[in-house]
PDB file of C-alpha atoms and ligand atoms in Angstrom:
ATOM      1  CA  MET A   1     -32.491 -26.318  28.756  1.00  0.00           C
ATOM      2  CA  ILE A   2     -30.277 -24.256  31.024  1.00  0.00           C
ATOM      3  CA  TYR A   3     -27.286 -26.277  29.857  1.00  0.00           C
ATOM      4  CA  LEU A   4     -28.316 -25.722  26.233  1.00  0.00           C
ATOM      5  CA  ALA A   5     -28.643 -21.948  26.748  1.00  0.00           C
ATOM      6  CA  TYR A   6     -25.331 -21.931  28.615  1.00  0.00           C
ATOM      7  CA  GLY A   7     -23.719 -23.852  25.755  1.00  0.00           C
ATOM      8  CA  ILE A   8     -25.057 -21.390  23.174  1.00  0.00           C
ATOM      9  CA  VAL A   9     -23.827 -18.378  25.142  1.00  0.00           C
ATOM     10  CA  LEU A  10     -20.441 -20.019  25.751  1.00  0.00           C
ATOM     11  CA  SER A  11     -19.956 -20.903  22.093  1.00  0.00           C
ATOM     12  CA  TRP A  12     -21.010 -17.375  21.088  1.00  0.00           C
ATOM     13  CA  LEU A  13     -18.516 -15.893  23.545  1.00  0.00           C
ATOM     14  CA  MET A  14     -15.770 -18.142  22.222  1.00  0.00           C
ATOM     15  CA  ALA A  15     -16.650 -17.573  18.574  1.00  0.00           C
ATOM     16  CA  SER A  16     -17.184 -13.836  18.570  1.00  0.00           C
ATOM     17  CA  PRO A  17     -13.577 -12.605  18.900  1.00  0.00           C
ATOM     18  CA  VAL A  18     -12.513 -14.944  16.088  1.00  0.00           C
ATOM     19  CA  SER A  19     -15.341 -14.092  13.712  1.00  0.00           C
ATOM     20  CA  ALA A  20     -14.864 -10.410  14.546  1.00  0.00           C
ATOM     21  CA  MET A  21     -11.331 -10.717  13.185  1.00  0.00           C
ATOM     22  CA  ASP A  22     -12.301 -11.968   9.758  1.00  0.00           C
ATOM     23  CA  TYR A  23     -10.977  -9.712   7.000  1.00  0.00           C
ATOM     24  CA  GLN A  24     -13.724 -11.057   4.700  1.00  0.00           C
ATOM     25  CA  LEU A  25     -11.315 -11.229   1.782  1.00  0.00           C
ATOM     26  CA  VAL A  26     -13.176 -11.726  -1.468  1.00  0.00           C
ATOM     27  CA  PRO A  27     -11.025 -11.963  -4.588  1.00  0.00           C
ATOM     28  CA  GLN A  28     -12.141  -9.639  -7.365  1.00  0.00           C
ATOM     29  CA  ALA A  29     -11.442 -11.029 -10.860  1.00  0.00           C
ATOM     30  CA  VAL A  30      -9.751  -8.206 -12.781  1.00  0.00           C
ATOM     31  CA  ALA A  31      -8.408 -10.047 -15.851  1.00  0.00           C
ATOM     32  CA  LYS A  32      -7.850 -13.619 -17.006  1.00  0.00           C
ATOM     33  CA  ASP A  33      -6.438 -15.622 -14.054  1.00  0.00           C
ATOM     34  CA  THR A  34      -5.797 -12.370 -12.154  1.00  0.00           C
ATOM     35  CA  TYR A  35      -7.472 -11.312  -8.914  1.00  0.00           C
ATOM     36  CA  ALA A  36      -7.271  -8.416  -6.453  1.00  0.00           C
ATOM     37  CA  PHE A  37      -8.278  -8.081  -2.803  1.00  0.00           C
ATOM     38  CA  VAL A  38      -9.374  -4.461  -2.546  1.00  0.00           C
ATOM     39  CA  GLY A  39      -9.050  -2.791   0.870  1.00  0.00           C
ATOM     40  CA  LEU A  40     -11.043   0.040   2.420  1.00  0.00           C
ATOM     41  CA  ALA A  41     -10.310   3.743   1.805  1.00  0.00           C
ATOM     42  CA  GLU A  42      -9.713   4.344   5.518  1.00  0.00           C
ATOM     43  CA  ASP A  43      -6.977   4.895   8.092  1.00  0.00           C
ATOM     44  CA  PHE A  44      -5.709   1.949  10.147  1.00  0.00           C
ATOM     45  CA  THR A  45      -8.272   1.254  12.906  1.00  0.00           C
ATOM     46  CA  PRO A  46      -9.061  -1.566  15.336  1.00  0.00           C
ATOM     47  CA  SER A  47     -12.279  -2.206  13.398  1.00  0.00           C
ATOM     48  CA  ASN A  48     -10.673  -2.669   9.948  1.00  0.00           C
ATOM     49  CA  GLY A  49      -7.607  -4.540  11.243  1.00  0.00           C
ATOM     50  CA  GLY A  50      -5.418  -2.710   8.727  1.00  0.00           C
ATOM     51  CA  ASN A  51      -7.347  -3.937   5.683  1.00  0.00           C
ATOM     52  CA  ILE A  52      -6.857  -0.666   3.818  1.00  0.00           C
ATOM     53  CA  VAL A  53      -4.509  -2.038   1.181  1.00  0.00           C
ATOM     54  CA  ASN A  54      -4.806  -3.847  -2.141  1.00  0.00           C
ATOM     55  CA  THR A  55      -3.109  -7.201  -2.663  1.00  0.00           C
ATOM     56  CA  ALA A  56      -3.325  -9.452  -5.711  1.00  0.00           C
ATOM     57  CA  PHE A  57      -2.491 -12.800  -7.270  1.00  0.00           C
ATOM     58  CA  VAL A  58      -2.015 -14.359 -10.701  1.00  0.00           C
ATOM     59  CA  VAL A  59      -2.717 -18.023 -11.404  1.00  0.00           C
ATOM     60  CA  THR A  60      -0.030 -19.086 -13.913  1.00  0.00           C
ATOM     61  CA  ASP A  61       0.728 -22.488 -15.461  1.00  0.00           C
ATOM     62  CA  HIS A  62       3.562 -22.917 -12.935  1.00  0.00           C
ATOM     63  CA  GLY A  63       1.601 -21.895  -9.861  1.00  0.00           C
ATOM     64  CA  VAL A  64       0.314 -18.769  -8.153  1.00  0.00           C
ATOM     65  CA  ILE A  65       2.202 -15.480  -7.938  1.00  0.00           C
ATOM     66  CA  VAL A  66       1.211 -13.203  -5.048  1.00  0.00           C
ATOM     67  CA  ILE A  67       1.741  -9.446  -5.089  1.00  0.00           C
ATOM     68  CA  ASP A  68       1.888  -7.999  -1.551  1.00  0.00           C
ATOM     69  CA  THR A  69       0.714  -9.855   1.531  1.00  0.00           C
ATOM     70  CA  GLY A  70      -1.285  -7.345   3.606  1.00  0.00           C
ATOM     71  CA  PRO A  71      -0.885  -5.884   7.096  1.00  0.00           C
ATOM     72  CA  SER A  72      -0.691  -8.958   9.359  1.00  0.00           C
ATOM     73  CA  LEU A  73      -0.021 -12.674   9.653  1.00  0.00           C
ATOM     74  CA  ARG A  74      -3.781 -13.133  10.014  1.00  0.00           C
ATOM     75  CA  TYR A  75      -4.405 -11.295   6.723  1.00  0.00           C
ATOM     76  CA  GLY A  76      -1.724 -13.369   4.964  1.00  0.00           C
ATOM     77  CA  LYS A  77      -3.299 -16.625   6.184  1.00  0.00           C
ATOM     78  CA  GLN A  78      -6.801 -15.528   5.199  1.00  0.00           C
ATOM     79  CA  MET A  79      -5.482 -14.371   1.819  1.00  0.00           C
ATOM     80  CA  ARG A  80      -3.842 -17.737   1.218  1.00  0.00           C
ATOM     81  CA  ALA A  81      -7.067 -19.532   2.184  1.00  0.00           C
ATOM     82  CA  ALA A  82      -9.057 -17.326  -0.219  1.00  0.00           C
ATOM     83  CA  ILE A  83      -6.562 -18.107  -3.014  1.00  0.00           C
ATOM     84  CA  SER A  84      -6.969 -21.839  -2.378  1.00  0.00           C
ATOM     85  CA  ARG A  85     -10.722 -21.463  -2.912  1.00  0.00           C
ATOM     86  CA  ILE A  86      -9.980 -20.183  -6.459  1.00  0.00           C
ATOM     87  CA  THR A  87      -7.248 -22.643  -7.483  1.00  0.00           C
ATOM     88  CA  ASP A  88      -5.591 -25.794  -6.185  1.00  0.00           C
ATOM     89  CA  LYS A  89      -2.258 -24.676  -7.676  1.00  0.00           C
ATOM     90  CA  PRO A  90       0.375 -23.877  -5.057  1.00  0.00           C
ATOM     91  CA  VAL A  91       1.642 -20.382  -4.329  1.00  0.00           C
ATOM     92  CA  VAL A  92       5.136 -20.390  -5.814  1.00  0.00           C
ATOM     93  CA  ARG A  93       6.334 -16.821  -5.542  1.00  0.00           C
ATOM     94  CA  VAL A  94       5.560 -13.663  -3.575  1.00  0.00           C
ATOM     95  CA  TYR A  95       6.557 -10.092  -4.437  1.00  0.00           C
ATOM     96  CA  ASN A  96       6.569  -7.156  -2.004  1.00  0.00           C
ATOM     97  CA  THR A  97       6.120  -3.904  -3.935  1.00  0.00           C
ATOM     98  CA  HIS A  98       7.770  -1.735  -1.239  1.00  0.00           C
ATOM     99  CA  LEU A  99       8.616  -1.533   2.454  1.00  0.00           C
ATOM    100  CA  HIS A 100       5.366  -0.246   3.936  1.00  0.00           C
ATOM    101  CA  PRO A 101       3.931  -2.529   6.616  1.00  0.00           C
ATOM    102  CA  ASP A 102       0.455  -3.003   5.135  1.00  0.00           C
ATOM    103  CA  HIS A 103       2.135  -4.471   2.031  1.00  0.00           C
ATOM    104  CA  PHE A 104       4.479  -7.036   3.603  1.00  0.00           C
ATOM    105  CA  LEU A 105       3.468  -7.974   7.171  1.00  0.00           C
ATOM    106  CA  GLY A 106       1.476 -10.943   5.834  1.00  0.00           C
ATOM    107  CA  ASN A 107       4.772 -12.498   4.611  1.00  0.00           C
ATOM    108  CA  GLN A 108       4.890 -15.028   7.466  1.00  0.00           C
ATOM    109  CA  ALA A 109       1.885 -16.811   5.947  1.00  0.00           C
ATOM    110  CA  PHE A 110       4.087 -17.481   2.883  1.00  0.00           C
ATOM    111  CA  LYS A 111       7.305 -18.382   4.683  1.00  0.00           C
ATOM    112  CA  ASP A 112       7.586 -21.651   2.711  1.00  0.00           C
ATOM    113  CA  VAL A 113       7.632 -19.691  -0.571  1.00  0.00           C
ATOM    114  CA  SER A 114      10.340 -17.522  -2.081  1.00  0.00           C
ATOM    115  CA  ILE A 115       9.526 -13.890  -1.260  1.00  0.00           C
ATOM    116  CA  LEU A 116      11.162 -11.317  -3.507  1.00  0.00           C
ATOM    117  CA  ALA A 117      11.599  -7.540  -3.358  1.00  0.00           C
ATOM    118  CA  LEU A 118      13.928  -4.828  -4.592  1.00  0.00           C
ATOM    119  CA  GLU A 119      17.280  -4.611  -2.820  1.00  0.00           C
ATOM    120  CA  LYS A 120      16.543  -1.330  -1.015  1.00  0.00           C
ATOM    121  CA  THR A 121      13.125  -2.630   0.035  1.00  0.00           C
ATOM    122  CA  ILE A 122      14.773  -5.642   1.629  1.00  0.00           C
ATOM    123  CA  ALA A 123      17.276  -3.407   3.434  1.00  0.00           C
ATOM    124  CA  GLY A 124      14.439  -1.162   4.662  1.00  0.00           C
ATOM    125  CA  ILE A 125      12.355  -4.077   5.933  1.00  0.00           C
ATOM    126  CA  ARG A 126      15.413  -5.525   7.657  1.00  0.00           C
ATOM    127  CA  ALA A 127      16.187  -2.191   9.339  1.00  0.00           C
ATOM    128  CA  HIS A 128      12.678  -0.993  10.232  1.00  0.00           C
ATOM    129  CA  GLY A 129      10.264  -3.931   9.857  1.00  0.00           C
ATOM    130  CA  ASP A 130       9.859  -4.679  13.559  1.00  0.00           C
ATOM    131  CA  ARG A 131       9.240  -1.027  14.384  1.00  0.00           C
ATOM    132  CA  PHE A 132       6.599  -0.891  11.629  1.00  0.00           C
ATOM    133  CA  ALA A 133       4.911  -3.974  13.111  1.00  0.00           C
ATOM    134  CA  ASP A 134       4.919  -2.400  16.604  1.00  0.00           C
ATOM    135  CA  ASN A 135       3.317   0.732  15.177  1.00  0.00           C
ATOM    136  CA  LEU A 136       0.555  -1.260  13.520  1.00  0.00           C
ATOM    137  CA  TYR A 137      -0.074  -3.136  16.776  1.00  0.00           C
ATOM    138  CA  ARG A 138      -0.704   0.211  18.410  1.00  0.00           C
ATOM    139  CA  MET A 139      -3.148   1.221  15.700  1.00  0.00           C
ATOM    140  CA  VAL A 140      -5.143  -1.967  15.053  1.00  0.00           C
ATOM    141  CA  GLY A 141      -4.541  -4.169  18.117  1.00  0.00           C
ATOM    142  CA  GLY A 142      -5.289  -7.908  18.321  1.00  0.00           C
ATOM    143  CA  TRP A 143      -5.524  -8.461  14.574  1.00  0.00           C
ATOM    144  CA  MET A 144      -1.733  -8.318  14.612  1.00  0.00           C
ATOM    145  CA  GLN A 145      -1.284 -11.203  17.036  1.00  0.00           C
ATOM    146  CA  GLY A 146       1.746 -13.311  16.080  1.00  0.00           C
ATOM    147  CA  THR A 147       2.842 -10.881  13.355  1.00  0.00           C
ATOM    148  CA  GLN A 148       6.544 -10.247  12.899  1.00  0.00           C
ATOM    149  CA  ALA A 149       8.435  -8.725  10.010  1.00  0.00           C
ATOM    150  CA  LEU A 150       9.615 -11.524   7.729  1.00  0.00           C
ATOM    151  CA  VAL A 151      12.388 -10.155   5.512  1.00  0.00           C
ATOM    152  CA  PRO A 152      12.091 -11.176   1.813  1.00  0.00           C
ATOM    153  CA  SER A 153      14.399 -14.034   0.866  1.00  0.00           C
ATOM    154  CA  GLY A 154      15.494 -12.853  -2.572  1.00  0.00           C
ATOM    155  CA  VAL A 155      16.135  -9.827  -4.766  1.00  0.00           C
ATOM    156  CA  VAL A 156      14.027  -8.882  -7.799  1.00  0.00           C
ATOM    157  CA  ILE A 157      16.245  -8.007 -10.733  1.00  0.00           C
ATOM    158  CA  PRO A 158      14.416  -5.497 -12.953  1.00  0.00           C
ATOM    159  CA  GLY A 159      13.715  -6.714 -16.492  1.00  0.00           C
ATOM    160  CA  THR A 160      11.359  -8.886 -18.518  1.00  0.00           C
ATOM    161  CA  ARG A 161      10.845 -12.547 -17.702  1.00  0.00           C
ATOM    162  CA  GLU A 162       8.603 -15.393 -18.828  1.00  0.00           C
ATOM    163  CA  PHE A 163       6.870 -17.357 -16.127  1.00  0.00           C
ATOM    164  CA  GLY A 164       4.102 -19.940 -16.392  1.00  0.00           C
ATOM    165  CA  GLY A 165       2.780 -18.653 -19.726  1.00  0.00           C
ATOM    166  CA  HIS A 166       2.994 -14.967 -18.747  1.00  0.00           C
ATOM    167  CA  THR A 167       5.484 -12.281 -19.694  1.00  0.00           C
ATOM    168  CA  PHE A 168       6.196 -10.136 -16.656  1.00  0.00           C
ATOM    169  CA  ARG A 169       8.045  -6.829 -16.747  1.00  0.00           C
ATOM    170  CA  PHE A 170       9.609  -5.869 -13.400  1.00  0.00           C
ATOM    171  CA  ILE A 171      10.294  -2.154 -13.157  1.00  0.00           C
ATOM    172  CA  GLU A 172      12.285  -0.430 -10.414  1.00  0.00           C
ATOM    173  CA  ARG A 173      11.365   3.179  -9.689  1.00  0.00           C
ATOM    174  CA  ALA A 174      11.357   5.434  -6.623  1.00  0.00           C
ATOM    175  CA  GLY A 175       9.435   8.361  -5.173  1.00  0.00           C
ATOM    176  CA  HIS A 176       6.746   6.879  -2.950  1.00  0.00           C
ATOM    177  CA  THR A 177       9.687   5.180  -1.199  1.00  0.00           C
ATOM    178  CA  ASP A 178      13.341   4.769  -2.175  1.00  0.00           C
ATOM    179  CA  ALA A 179      12.432   1.569  -4.079  1.00  0.00           C
ATOM    180  CA  ASP A 180       9.019   1.042  -5.664  1.00  0.00           C
ATOM    181  CA  LEU A 181       8.436  -2.141  -7.642  1.00  0.00           C
ATOM    182  CA  LEU A 182       5.990  -1.939 -10.554  1.00  0.00           C
ATOM    183  CA  ILE A 183       4.969  -5.210 -12.202  1.00  0.00           C
ATOM    184  CA  LEU A 184       3.395  -5.261 -15.651  1.00  0.00           C
ATOM    185  CA  ASP A 185       1.899  -8.553 -16.803  1.00  0.00           C
ATOM    186  CA  ALA A 186       2.237  -7.979 -20.549  1.00  0.00           C
ATOM    187  CA  THR A 187       0.172 -11.118 -21.244  1.00  0.00           C
ATOM    188  CA  THR A 188      -2.992  -9.840 -19.540  1.00  0.00           C
ATOM    189  CA  GLY A 189      -2.228  -6.101 -19.590  1.00  0.00           C
ATOM    190  CA  VAL A 190      -2.494  -5.807 -15.793  1.00  0.00           C
ATOM    191  CA  LEU A 191      -0.238  -3.251 -14.113  1.00  0.00           C
ATOM    192  CA  PHE A 192       0.415  -3.838 -10.403  1.00  0.00           C
ATOM    193  CA  ALA A 193       1.302  -0.280  -9.453  1.00  0.00           C
ATOM    194  CA  GLY A 194       1.800  -0.581  -5.681  1.00  0.00           C
ATOM    195  CA  ASP A 195       1.655   2.734  -3.844  1.00  0.00           C
ATOM    196  CA  VAL A 196       3.015   4.720  -6.765  1.00  0.00           C
ATOM    197  CA  VAL A 197      -0.696   5.094  -7.548  1.00  0.00           C
ATOM    198  CA  PHE A 198      -3.503   5.869  -5.086  1.00  0.00           C
ATOM    199  CA  ASN A 199      -7.017   5.832  -6.517  1.00  0.00           C
ATOM    200  CA  GLY A 200      -9.654   7.856  -4.677  1.00  0.00           C
ATOM    201  CA  ARG A 201      -7.675   7.918  -1.440  1.00  0.00           C
ATOM    202  CA  THR A 202      -5.224  10.512  -0.156  1.00  0.00           C
ATOM    203  CA  PRO A 203      -1.631   9.366  -0.840  1.00  0.00           C
ATOM    204  CA  THR A 204       0.658   8.645   2.117  1.00  0.00           C
ATOM    205  CA  THR A 205       4.161  10.112   2.245  1.00  0.00           C
ATOM    206  CA  PRO A 206       6.239   8.850   5.200  1.00  0.00           C
ATOM    207  CA  HIS A 207       9.194   7.912   2.953  1.00  0.00           C
ATOM    208  CA  ALA A 208       8.372  10.009  -0.105  1.00  0.00           C
ATOM    209  CA  ASP A 209      10.613  12.030  -2.354  1.00  0.00           C
ATOM    210  CA  LEU A 210       8.054  14.207  -4.131  1.00  0.00           C
ATOM    211  CA  ASP A 211      10.261  15.071  -7.152  1.00  0.00           C
ATOM    212  CA  GLY A 212      11.076  11.406  -7.688  1.00  0.00           C
ATOM    213  CA  TRP A 213       7.433  10.429  -7.290  1.00  0.00           C
ATOM    214  CA  ILE A 214       6.310  12.942  -9.935  1.00  0.00           C
ATOM    215  CA  GLU A 215       8.978  11.598 -12.337  1.00  0.00           C
ATOM    216  CA  THR A 216       7.796   8.039 -11.736  1.00  0.00           C
ATOM    217  CA  LEU A 217       4.170   9.022 -12.384  1.00  0.00           C
ATOM    218  CA  GLU A 218       5.244  10.741 -15.613  1.00  0.00           C
ATOM    219  CA  PHE A 219       7.097   7.584 -16.611  1.00  0.00           C
ATOM    220  CA  LEU A 220       4.023   5.509 -15.722  1.00  0.00           C
ATOM    221  CA  SER A 221       1.833   7.483 -18.051  1.00  0.00           C
ATOM    222  CA  THR A 222       3.956   6.039 -20.913  1.00  0.00           C
ATOM    223  CA  VAL A 223       3.529   2.413 -19.773  1.00  0.00           C
ATOM    224  CA  PRO A 224       0.783   0.599 -21.712  1.00  0.00           C
ATOM    225  CA  PHE A 225      -1.782  -1.314 -19.637  1.00  0.00           C
ATOM    226  CA  ASP A 226      -5.430  -2.403 -19.751  1.00  0.00           C
ATOM    227  CA  VAL A 227      -6.069  -2.694 -16.022  1.00  0.00           C
ATOM    228  CA  LEU A 228      -4.311  -0.887 -13.174  1.00  0.00           C
ATOM    229  CA  ILE A 229      -4.294  -2.217  -9.604  1.00  0.00           C
ATOM    230  CA  PRO A 230      -3.349   0.730  -7.368  1.00  0.00           C
ATOM    231  CA  GLY A 231      -1.878   0.262  -3.893  1.00  0.00           C
ATOM    232  CA  HIS A 232      -5.067   1.700  -2.410  1.00  0.00           C
ATOM    233  CA  GLY A 233      -8.520   2.270  -3.909  1.00  0.00           C
ATOM    234  CA  PRO A 234     -10.558   0.583  -6.627  1.00  0.00           C
ATOM    235  CA  VAL A 235      -9.024  -1.235  -9.615  1.00  0.00           C
ATOM    236  CA  VAL A 236      -9.335   0.832 -12.810  1.00  0.00           C
ATOM    237  CA  LYS A 237      -9.009   0.652 -16.579  1.00  0.00           C
ATOM    238  CA  THR A 238      -8.140   4.316 -17.119  1.00  0.00           C
ATOM    239  CA  ARG A 239      -5.163   6.572 -16.405  1.00  0.00           C
ATOM    240  CA  ASP A 240      -7.165   8.977 -14.230  1.00  0.00           C
ATOM    241  CA  SER A 241      -5.733   7.655 -10.960  1.00  0.00           C
ATOM    242  CA  ILE A 242      -2.170   8.284 -12.212  1.00  0.00           C
ATOM    243  CA  GLN A 243      -3.119  11.889 -12.980  1.00  0.00           C
ATOM    244  CA  GLN A 244      -4.988  12.230  -9.672  1.00  0.00           C
ATOM    245  CA  THR A 245      -1.956  11.016  -7.694  1.00  0.00           C
ATOM    246  CA  LYS A 246       0.347  13.299  -9.680  1.00  0.00           C
ATOM    247  CA  HIS A 247      -1.849  16.372  -9.124  1.00  0.00           C
ATOM    248  CA  TYR A 248      -1.962  15.707  -5.388  1.00  0.00           C
ATOM    249  CA  VAL A 249       1.813  15.166  -5.100  1.00  0.00           C
ATOM    250  CA  GLN A 250       2.462  18.319  -7.157  1.00  0.00           C
ATOM    251  CA  TRP A 251       0.051  20.300  -4.991  1.00  0.00           C
ATOM    252  CA  LEU A 252       1.833  19.081  -1.822  1.00  0.00           C
ATOM    253  CA  GLN A 253       5.165  20.082  -3.278  1.00  0.00           C
ATOM    254  CA  ASN A 254       4.015  23.575  -4.348  1.00  0.00           C
ATOM    255  CA  THR A 255       2.166  24.205  -1.085  1.00  0.00           C
ATOM    256  CA  PHE A 256       5.147  23.216   1.058  1.00  0.00           C
ATOM    257  CA  LYS A 257       7.599  25.183  -1.075  1.00  0.00           C
ATOM    258  CA  GLU A 258       5.500  28.364  -0.929  1.00  0.00           C
ATOM    259  CA  ALA A 259       4.762  27.993   2.770  1.00  0.00           C
ATOM    260  CA  ALA A 260       8.458  27.509   3.553  1.00  0.00           C
ATOM    261  CA  ASN A 261       9.468  30.521   1.448  1.00  0.00           C
ATOM    262  CA  GLU A 262       6.823  32.668   3.161  1.00  0.00           C
ATOM    263  CA  GLY A 263       7.939  31.579   6.634  1.00  0.00           C
ATOM    264  CA  VAL A 264       4.616  29.881   7.491  1.00  0.00           C
ATOM    265  CA  ASP A 265       5.150  27.715  10.536  1.00  0.00           C
ATOM    266  CA  MET A 266       4.333  24.026  10.770  1.00  0.00           C
ATOM    267  CA  ALA A 267       1.444  24.350  13.238  1.00  0.00           C
ATOM    268  CA  GLU A 268      -0.208  26.908  10.967  1.00  0.00           C
ATOM    269  CA  LEU A 269       0.289  24.761   7.868  1.00  0.00           C
ATOM    270  CA  MET A 270      -1.412  21.791   9.580  1.00  0.00           C
ATOM    271  CA  PHE A 271      -4.725  23.663   9.339  1.00  0.00           C
ATOM    272  CA  TYR A 272      -4.277  24.762   5.744  1.00  0.00           C
ATOM    273  CA  GLU A 273      -7.460  24.234   3.726  1.00  0.00           C
ATOM    274  CA  PRO A 274      -6.880  21.902   0.738  1.00  0.00           C
ATOM    275  CA  PRO A 275      -8.377  22.997  -2.607  1.00  0.00           C
ATOM    276  CA  ARG A 276     -11.865  21.753  -3.457  1.00  0.00           C
ATOM    277  CA  GLN A 277     -10.690  18.977  -5.799  1.00  0.00           C
ATOM    278  CA  PHE A 278      -8.973  17.212  -2.856  1.00  0.00           C
ATOM    279  CA  GLN A 279     -11.482  17.919  -0.100  1.00  0.00           C
ATOM    280  CA  THR A 280     -13.581  14.863  -0.914  1.00  0.00           C
ATOM    281  CA  LEU A 281     -10.611  12.462  -0.851  1.00  0.00           C
ATOM    282  CA  PRO A 282     -10.980  10.040   2.062  1.00  0.00           C
ATOM    283  CA  VAL A 283      -8.623  10.750   5.014  1.00  0.00           C
ATOM    284  CA  ILE A 284      -7.370  13.991   3.426  1.00  0.00           C
ATOM    285  CA  ARG A 285      -7.116  15.855   6.740  1.00  0.00           C
ATOM    286  CA  SER A 286      -5.118  13.235   8.643  1.00  0.00           C
ATOM    287  CA  GLU A 287      -2.855  12.357   5.687  1.00  0.00           C
ATOM    288  CA  PHE A 288      -2.154  16.003   4.881  1.00  0.00           C
ATOM    289  CA  GLN A 289      -1.161  16.640   8.499  1.00  0.00           C
ATOM    290  CA  ARG A 290       1.093  13.595   8.438  1.00  0.00           C
ATOM    291  CA  SER A 291       2.672  14.842   5.214  1.00  0.00           C
ATOM    292  CA  VAL A 292       3.335  18.212   6.851  1.00  0.00           C
ATOM    293  CA  SER A 293       5.142  16.509   9.707  1.00  0.00           C
ATOM    294  CA  HIS A 294       7.123  14.142   7.429  1.00  0.00           C
ATOM    295  CA  LEU A 295       8.101  16.516   4.684  1.00  0.00           C
ATOM    296  CA  PHE A 296       7.784  20.150   5.689  1.00  0.00           C
ATOM    297  CA  PRO A 297      10.967  20.340   7.828  1.00  0.00           C
ATOM    298  CA  SER A 298      13.107  19.548   4.779  1.00  0.00           C
ATOM    299  CA  PHE A 299      11.304  22.255   2.756  1.00  0.00           C
ATOM    300  CA  GLU A 300      11.931  24.711   5.599  1.00  0.00           C
ATOM    301  CA  ALA A 301      15.604  23.768   5.645  1.00  0.00           C
ATOM    302  CA  ARG A 302      15.885  24.467   1.905  1.00  0.00           C
ATOM    303  CA  ALA A 303      13.800  27.649   1.912  1.00  0.00           C
ATOM    304  CA  VAL A 304      15.339  30.847   0.662  1.00  0.00           C
ATOM    305  CA  PRO A 305      16.167  32.896   3.759  1.00  0.00           C
ATOM    306  CA  LEU A 306      14.238  36.167   3.884  1.00  0.00           C
ATOM    307  CA  ALA A 307      16.427  39.213   3.161  1.00  0.00           C
ATOM    308  CA  GLN A 308      14.727  41.159   5.925  1.00  0.00           C
ATOM    309  CA  PRO A 309      13.283  39.568   9.056  1.00  0.00           C
ATOM    310  CA  ARG A 310       9.506  40.084   9.136  1.00  0.00           C
TER     311      ARG A 310
HETATM  312 ZN1   ZN B 401       3.235   2.714   0.751  1.00  0.00          ZN
HETATM  313 ZN1   ZN B 402       0.124   1.338   1.034  1.00  0.00          ZN
END
C-alpha cells in the first residue's frame, strides 16, 4: 500500500511539470481545410508559456502549409502533433510572417521542411533571433527549453502562385516591422494578416513605423477576403479589426506628435490616460508604455523646437 501511494506520488511529481507545460493547442476550423490556433490576449508570462499568438495551417492537395510557428520549440512540436491529428499529409512548407519571436521560435520543430520568409525578415532573424529567444526565456521560463532561433531557409518572392489546388497571393508590406508578409488564399478567401492586424488586443510596436503601418492598413482595406486571421486575437469575418488597429496606430502617432511638440517628457507621457475606446483593450497600459519607450524618442528628435523656452 505504502509502495502504491509512493508510486502515485512519484508519478504525479514526474508528470506535473510536463503536463503543466502543455499549450493545449486546439485547431479552430476557419474555412475549408484551413485551421487556426488562437492564442490568449495576454502579455508573455510563465503561466501562458508565450501562447499569446495566432498560428495557422492549410491542408492542400500537396501537403500542409504552416503559417507561423509560435514562441518556442515546445509550441512548434505541439503544433505539429495537433496538425497530425487533423491530417496524415506531411507538412511541406512553413511561412514566417515577420521577425517577432512569438511567430518564428517554433521553427526548429519544422527543421526538415523548407521555411520561407521575406528577405528583410530573414536578415532580422539572423541578426537578432538569439537575443529575442533570450528575452522570451526571461519572460516565460522553462517552456523555452531547447529553443534557438532557426533562420528561415528560403525567401518568399511576392506574387501569386498555385499550390496544391489553392491560389495563394503573397504580399510584402511594412509598418508593423520593416517586412510584413500577408498571405491571401484566394481559393478559400482566408487572409493571414500576421501582426499587421491585432483584433481586440493592444498592438505591439517594438519595430514599428507608424506611417508605414497606417498605409499598409489602408491598403489592406482594399484586399478582398472572407475570413481574416489576425496576428493576435480572435479570427473574424469583418473589417472591424483593420479599422480598430488603424485607429489605435493613428492615435499613438497623434499623441506622440502632440506630446513632443508640447515638450511633454517621457516619464509624464507613460501615465497618459488613453481615450475610453482603448481603455478596455487587454494589456493597454503595458503596451502603451512600451510604445512610449520604443517610439517617443524619435518623435522628440523630430519635434519643432519651441521658439521661446518655457
Ligand atoms: Zn509582431
Ligand atoms: Zn505578434
